[in-house]
């Protein structure tokens, strides 16, 4: 079968078990081949091939609403709904999204890039369906890592109360990005390993393989439920929420999957189908990965598993710069602890966890809990560092505000993947954190221009008594370990290049500082550049100097204009009646699409060339 000939999932109704199995293998090979060229989420998609085929075999999309929590495991779904021919454009500008996207297809009924949203959305759809007197199935697929998120548990509570017809597919692979943690994971592991479960699993599989799946299957499932009740449901996972439970079932056995989904389809009320899958199924490099290396990948050689691009010599990822500094600081400060919401590998905290295991904590996919956990540590005399992707930090704004900043607790927040992140698109761009955090009292907010300044800002954060957030982008930085990272005066900016006869000043931050300086020097432009490394507090001495000079000021930021650095400067100017001629360059009132950084920066006119068009217009007039 040519996968590009698929227009919708209806063709699956005509395929037998042998053909479905062959299709699964073909899709796996297709995914490995295409993701090796474009990059993307590989392991999670290889793990749900058979499950997705079975879902589309049993249900009728788009009338039935099939959708995936987070959405990063939707590639097979996209193939089966007619988008195989677009996979060469996966994650590229105006190409196929790496997540579900409503504008792409009527089969994409929900969008998300964060975890634990699917069950709340499912309940909303089910209630609307019933109010409209419509007939369709709502089928969210949620992983065991996402099920531990607070939102998912809150949704389960109301789903049990409402008792609407919802079929929850519980995709259990004991992995989120890396291996899961927490008591829920422990209980599911006990279930999978228990002798009663293994015996009943064989009975269930035998029943499911019969031609007649009527009362025999229902009886077998009831027996399974009774056994599971002793091991898991009484812990409050499903039974205490009032949900029926079916499974566990082998998530790579298409025949068993189809049969159990048919049973779930006929069930009245909410039901959980527990599916056991293997993340990375069918590709040895993914199957053996326990650290999350193959969760999201760039282009690679499918034969060797080696990436096609390597980090240049002397460079480290920004995440590694921060974590290496944290390890060194923790050697001299026994109160420093590290906290992550399921992002040990992504945040490069593996070394800290290895060196200081008793001072390292993975909270699972629970940003809100992780932030308040840090507040509890800080109020008790510890110095917690929490690493949060900028896009995920949005989820714990209330905890940072109410539990950390309001009590002025010395929590250090590492804002990873700050700024535009490229191919993951609008759900993952980290462009809102400055505006989100800048209004919070007691908080210090900064961004280093290079690895040396990053080390100094980390030393600054742990040398003062207030909450402090340090943002840093995706990508790499030239790294030289400082023998002694000296703290930087809080709120201080620096004039990076001295140009006595300058006609204007560019105020910017982060890695763009050196890029702008290099461009200015190369072209002998009469421009001075300020490294505005603190967003809060501002350097009022520097601002007063710029105001007194009376020359144009261009504020160049690659995040949202609203609430960003330029907003802060304009507020200061108004409050101090300091007349300043300010031109702002930044992201307007829009969500930025996916694409390469160069492409989307140019699209938003925040690339260096666009900046220098402004310099010519504004400073040479």
CSV table of N, CA, C and O in Angstrom, one decimal, residues 257-309:
chain,number,residue,atom,x,y,z
A,257,UNK,N,-6.7,-5.4,20.8
A,257,UNK,CA,-7.1,-4.0,20.9
A,257,UNK,C,-8.4,-3.8,20.3
A,257,UNK,O,-9.3,-3.1,20.9
A,258,UNK,N,-8.7,-4.3,19.1
A,258,UNK,CA,-10.0,-4.1,18.4
A,258,UNK,C,-11.1,-4.7,19.3
A,258,UNK,O,-12.1,-4.0,19.4
A,259,UNK,N,-10.9,-5.9,19.8
A,259,UNK,CA,-12.0,-6.5,20.6
A,259,UNK,C,-12.3,-5.7,21.8
A,259,UNK,O,-13.4,-5.5,22.2
A,260,UNK,N,-11.3,-5.3,22.6
A,260,UNK,CA,-11.5,-4.6,23.8
A,260,UNK,C,-12.1,-3.2,23.5
A,260,UNK,O,-12.9,-2.7,24.3
A,261,UNK,N,-11.7,-2.6,22.4
A,261,UNK,CA,-12.3,-1.3,22.1
A,261,UNK,C,-13.8,-1.4,21.7
A,261,UNK,O,-14.6,-0.5,22.0
A,262,UNK,N,-14.1,-2.5,21.1
A,262,UNK,CA,-15.5,-2.8,20.8
A,262,UNK,C,-16.4,-2.9,22.0
A,262,UNK,O,-17.5,-2.4,22.1
A,263,UNK,N,-15.8,-3.6,23.0
A,263,UNK,CA,-16.5,-3.7,24.3
A,263,UNK,C,-16.7,-2.3,24.9
A,263,UNK,O,-17.8,-1.9,25.4
A,264,UNK,N,-15.6,-1.5,24.9
A,264,UNK,CA,-15.7,-0.2,25.5
A,264,UNK,C,-16.7,0.7,24.7
A,264,UNK,O,-17.4,1.5,25.3
A,265,UNK,N,-16.8,0.5,23.4
A,265,UNK,CA,-17.7,1.3,22.6
A,265,UNK,C,-19.1,1.1,23.0
A,265,UNK,O,-20.0,2.0,22.9
A,266,UNK,N,-19.4,-0.1,23.5
A,266,UNK,CA,-20.8,-0.4,23.8
A,266,UNK,C,-21.1,-0.1,25.3
A,266,UNK,O,-22.3,-0.3,25.7
A,267,UNK,N,-20.1,0.3,26.0
A,267,UNK,CA,-20.3,0.6,27.5
A,267,UNK,C,-21.0,1.9,27.7
A,267,UNK,O,-20.8,2.9,27.0
A,268,UNK,N,-21.9,1.9,28.7
A,268,UNK,CA,-22.6,3.2,29.1
A,268,UNK,C,-21.9,3.8,30.3
A,268,UNK,O,-21.6,3.1,31.3
A,269,UNK,N,-21.5,5.1,30.2
A,269,UNK,CA,-20.8,5.7,31.2
A,269,UNK,C,-19.3,5.8,30.9
A,269,UNK,O,-18.8,5.3,29.9
A,270,UNK,N,-18.5,6.4,31.8
A,270,UNK,CA,-17.1,6.6,31.5
A,270,UNK,C,-16.4,5.3,31.7
A,270,UNK,O,-16.6,4.5,32.7
A,271,UNK,N,-15.4,5.0,30.9
A,271,UNK,CA,-14.7,3.7,31.0
A,271,UNK,C,-13.2,4.0,30.6
A,271,UNK,O,-12.9,4.8,29.7
A,272,UNK,N,-12.3,3.3,31.3
A,272,UNK,CA,-10.9,3.4,31.1
A,272,UNK,C,-10.4,2.1,30.4
A,272,UNK,O,-10.7,1.0,31.0
A,273,UNK,N,-9.8,2.2,29.3
A,273,UNK,CA,-9.1,1.1,28.6
A,273,UNK,C,-7.6,1.2,28.9
A,273,UNK,O,-7.0,2.1,28.4
A,274,UNK,N,-7.1,0.2,29.6
A,274,UNK,CA,-5.7,0.2,30.0
A,274,UNK,C,-4.9,-0.5,29.0
A,274,UNK,O,-5.0,-1.7,28.8
A,275,UNK,N,-4.0,0.2,28.2
A,275,UNK,CA,-3.3,-0.3,27.1
A,275,UNK,C,-1.8,-0.3,27.5
A,275,UNK,O,-1.3,0.7,27.8
A,276,UNK,N,-1.1,-1.4,27.4
A,276,UNK,CA,0.3,-1.5,27.7
A,276,UNK,C,1.1,-1.4,26.4
A,276,UNK,O,0.9,-2.3,25.5
A,277,UNK,N,1.9,-0.4,26.2
A,277,UNK,CA,2.7,-0.2,25.0
A,277,UNK,C,4.1,-0.1,25.4
A,277,UNK,O,4.5,0.2,26.5
A,278,UNK,N,5.0,-0.2,24.4
A,278,UNK,CA,6.4,0.0,24.5
A,278,UNK,C,6.8,1.2,23.7
A,278,UNK,O,6.7,1.3,22.5
A,279,UNK,N,7.3,2.2,24.4
A,279,UNK,CA,7.8,3.4,23.8
A,279,UNK,C,8.9,3.1,22.9
A,279,UNK,O,9.9,2.5,23.3
A,280,UNK,N,8.9,3.6,21.6
A,280,UNK,CA,9.9,3.3,20.7
A,280,UNK,C,9.9,2.0,20.0
A,280,UNK,O,10.8,1.5,19.3
A,281,UNK,N,8.7,1.3,20.1
A,281,UNK,CA,8.5,-0.1,19.6
A,281,UNK,C,9.0,-0.2,18.1
A,281,UNK,O,8.6,0.6,17.3
A,282,UNK,N,9.9,-1.2,17.9
A,282,UNK,CA,10.3,-1.5,16.5
A,282,UNK,C,11.5,-0.8,16.1
A,282,UNK,O,12.0,-1.1,14.9
A,283,UNK,N,12.2,0.0,16.9
A,283,UNK,CA,13.4,0.6,16.5
A,283,UNK,C,14.3,0.5,17.7
A,283,UNK,O,14.1,1.1,18.8
A,284,UNK,N,15.4,-0.3,17.6
A,284,UNK,CA,16.2,-0.7,18.8
A,284,UNK,C,16.7,0.5,19.6
A,284,UNK,O,16.8,0.5,20.8
A,285,UNK,N,17.2,1.5,18.9
A,285,UNK,CA,17.8,2.7,19.6
A,285,UNK,C,16.7,3.3,20.5
A,285,UNK,O,17.0,3.7,21.6
A,286,UNK,N,15.5,3.4,20.0
A,286,UNK,CA,14.4,4.0,20.9
A,286,UNK,C,14.0,3.0,22.0
A,286,UNK,O,13.7,3.5,23.1
A,287,UNK,N,13.9,1.8,21.7
A,287,UNK,CA,13.4,0.8,22.7
A,287,UNK,C,14.4,0.7,23.9
A,287,UNK,O,13.9,0.5,25.0
A,288,UNK,N,15.7,0.9,23.6
A,288,UNK,CA,16.7,0.8,24.7
A,288,UNK,C,16.9,2.1,25.4
A,288,UNK,O,17.6,2.1,26.4
A,289,UNK,N,16.2,3.2,25.0
A,289,UNK,CA,16.5,4.5,25.6
A,289,UNK,C,15.7,4.7,26.9
A,289,UNK,O,14.4,4.6,26.9
A,290,UNK,N,16.3,4.9,28.0
A,290,UNK,CA,15.7,5.1,29.3
A,290,UNK,C,15.8,6.6,29.7
A,290,UNK,O,15.3,6.9,30.8
A,291,UNK,N,16.6,7.3,29.0
A,291,UNK,CA,16.9,8.7,29.4
A,291,UNK,C,16.1,9.8,28.6
A,291,UNK,O,16.3,10.9,28.9
A,292,UNK,N,15.3,9.3,27.7
A,292,UNK,CA,14.5,10.3,26.9
A,292,UNK,C,15.3,10.9,25.7
A,292,UNK,O,14.8,11.9,25.1
A,293,UNK,N,16.4,10.4,25.4
A,293,UNK,CA,17.2,10.9,24.3
A,293,UNK,C,16.5,10.9,23.0
A,293,UNK,O,16.6,11.8,22.1
A,294,UNK,N,15.7,9.8,22.8
A,294,UNK,CA,15.0,9.6,21.5
A,294,UNK,C,13.5,10.1,21.6
A,294,UNK,O,12.7,9.8,20.7
A,295,UNK,N,13.2,10.8,22.6
A,295,UNK,CA,11.8,11.3,22.7
A,295,UNK,C,11.6,12.4,21.6
A,295,UNK,O,10.6,12.2,20.8
A,296,UNK,N,12.4,13.4,21.5
A,296,UNK,CA,12.4,14.3,20.5
A,296,UNK,C,13.8,14.4,19.9
A,296,UNK,O,14.7,14.6,20.6
A,297,UNK,N,13.9,14.3,18.6
A,297,UNK,CA,15.2,14.2,17.9
A,297,UNK,C,15.3,15.2,16.7
A,297,UNK,O,14.3,15.6,16.2
A,298,UNK,N,16.5,15.5,16.4
A,298,UNK,CA,16.8,16.2,15.2
A,298,UNK,C,17.1,15.2,14.1
A,298,UNK,O,17.0,14.0,14.4
A,299,UNK,N,17.4,15.6,12.9
A,299,UNK,CA,17.7,14.7,11.8
A,299,UNK,C,18.8,13.7,12.3
A,299,UNK,O,19.8,14.1,12.9
A,300,UNK,N,18.7,12.5,11.9
A,300,UNK,CA,19.7,11.4,12.3
A,300,UNK,C,19.9,10.4,11.2
A,300,UNK,O,19.1,10.3,10.2
A,301,UNK,N,20.9,9.6,11.3
A,301,UNK,CA,21.2,8.5,10.4
A,301,UNK,C,20.4,7.3,10.9
A,301,UNK,O,20.7,6.8,12.0
A,302,UNK,N,19.4,6.8,10.2
A,302,UNK,CA,18.5,5.7,10.8
A,302,UNK,C,19.3,4.4,10.9
A,302,UNK,O,18.9,3.6,11.7
A,303,UNK,N,20.4,4.2,10.2
A,303,UNK,CA,21.1,3.0,10.3
A,303,UNK,C,22.0,3.0,11.6
A,303,UNK,O,22.1,2.0,12.3
A,304,UNK,N,22.6,4.1,11.9
A,304,UNK,CA,23.5,4.2,13.0
A,304,UNK,C,22.9,4.8,14.2
A,304,UNK,O,23.4,4.7,15.3
A,305,UNK,N,21.8,5.6,14.0
A,305,UNK,CA,21.2,6.3,15.2
A,305,UNK,C,22.0,7.6,15.5
A,305,UNK,O,21.6,8.2,16.5
A,306,UNK,N,23.0,7.9,14.8
A,306,UNK,CA,23.8,9.1,15.1
A,306,UNK,C,23.2,10.4,14.5
A,306,UNK,O,22.7,10.3,13.4
A,307,UNK,N,23.2,11.5,15.3
A,307,UNK,CA,22.6,12.7,14.7
A,307,UNK,C,23.4,13.2,13.6
A,307,UNK,O,24.7,13.0,13.5
A,308,UNK,N,22.8,13.9,12.7
A,308,UNK,CA,23.5,14.5,11.5
A,308,UNK,C,24.2,15.7,11.8
A,308,UNK,O,25.1,16.2,11.0
A,309,UNK,N,24.0,16.4,12.9
A,309,UNK,CA,24.7,17.5,13.3
A,309,UNK,C,25.2,17.3,14.8
A,309,UNK,O,24.5,16.7,15.6
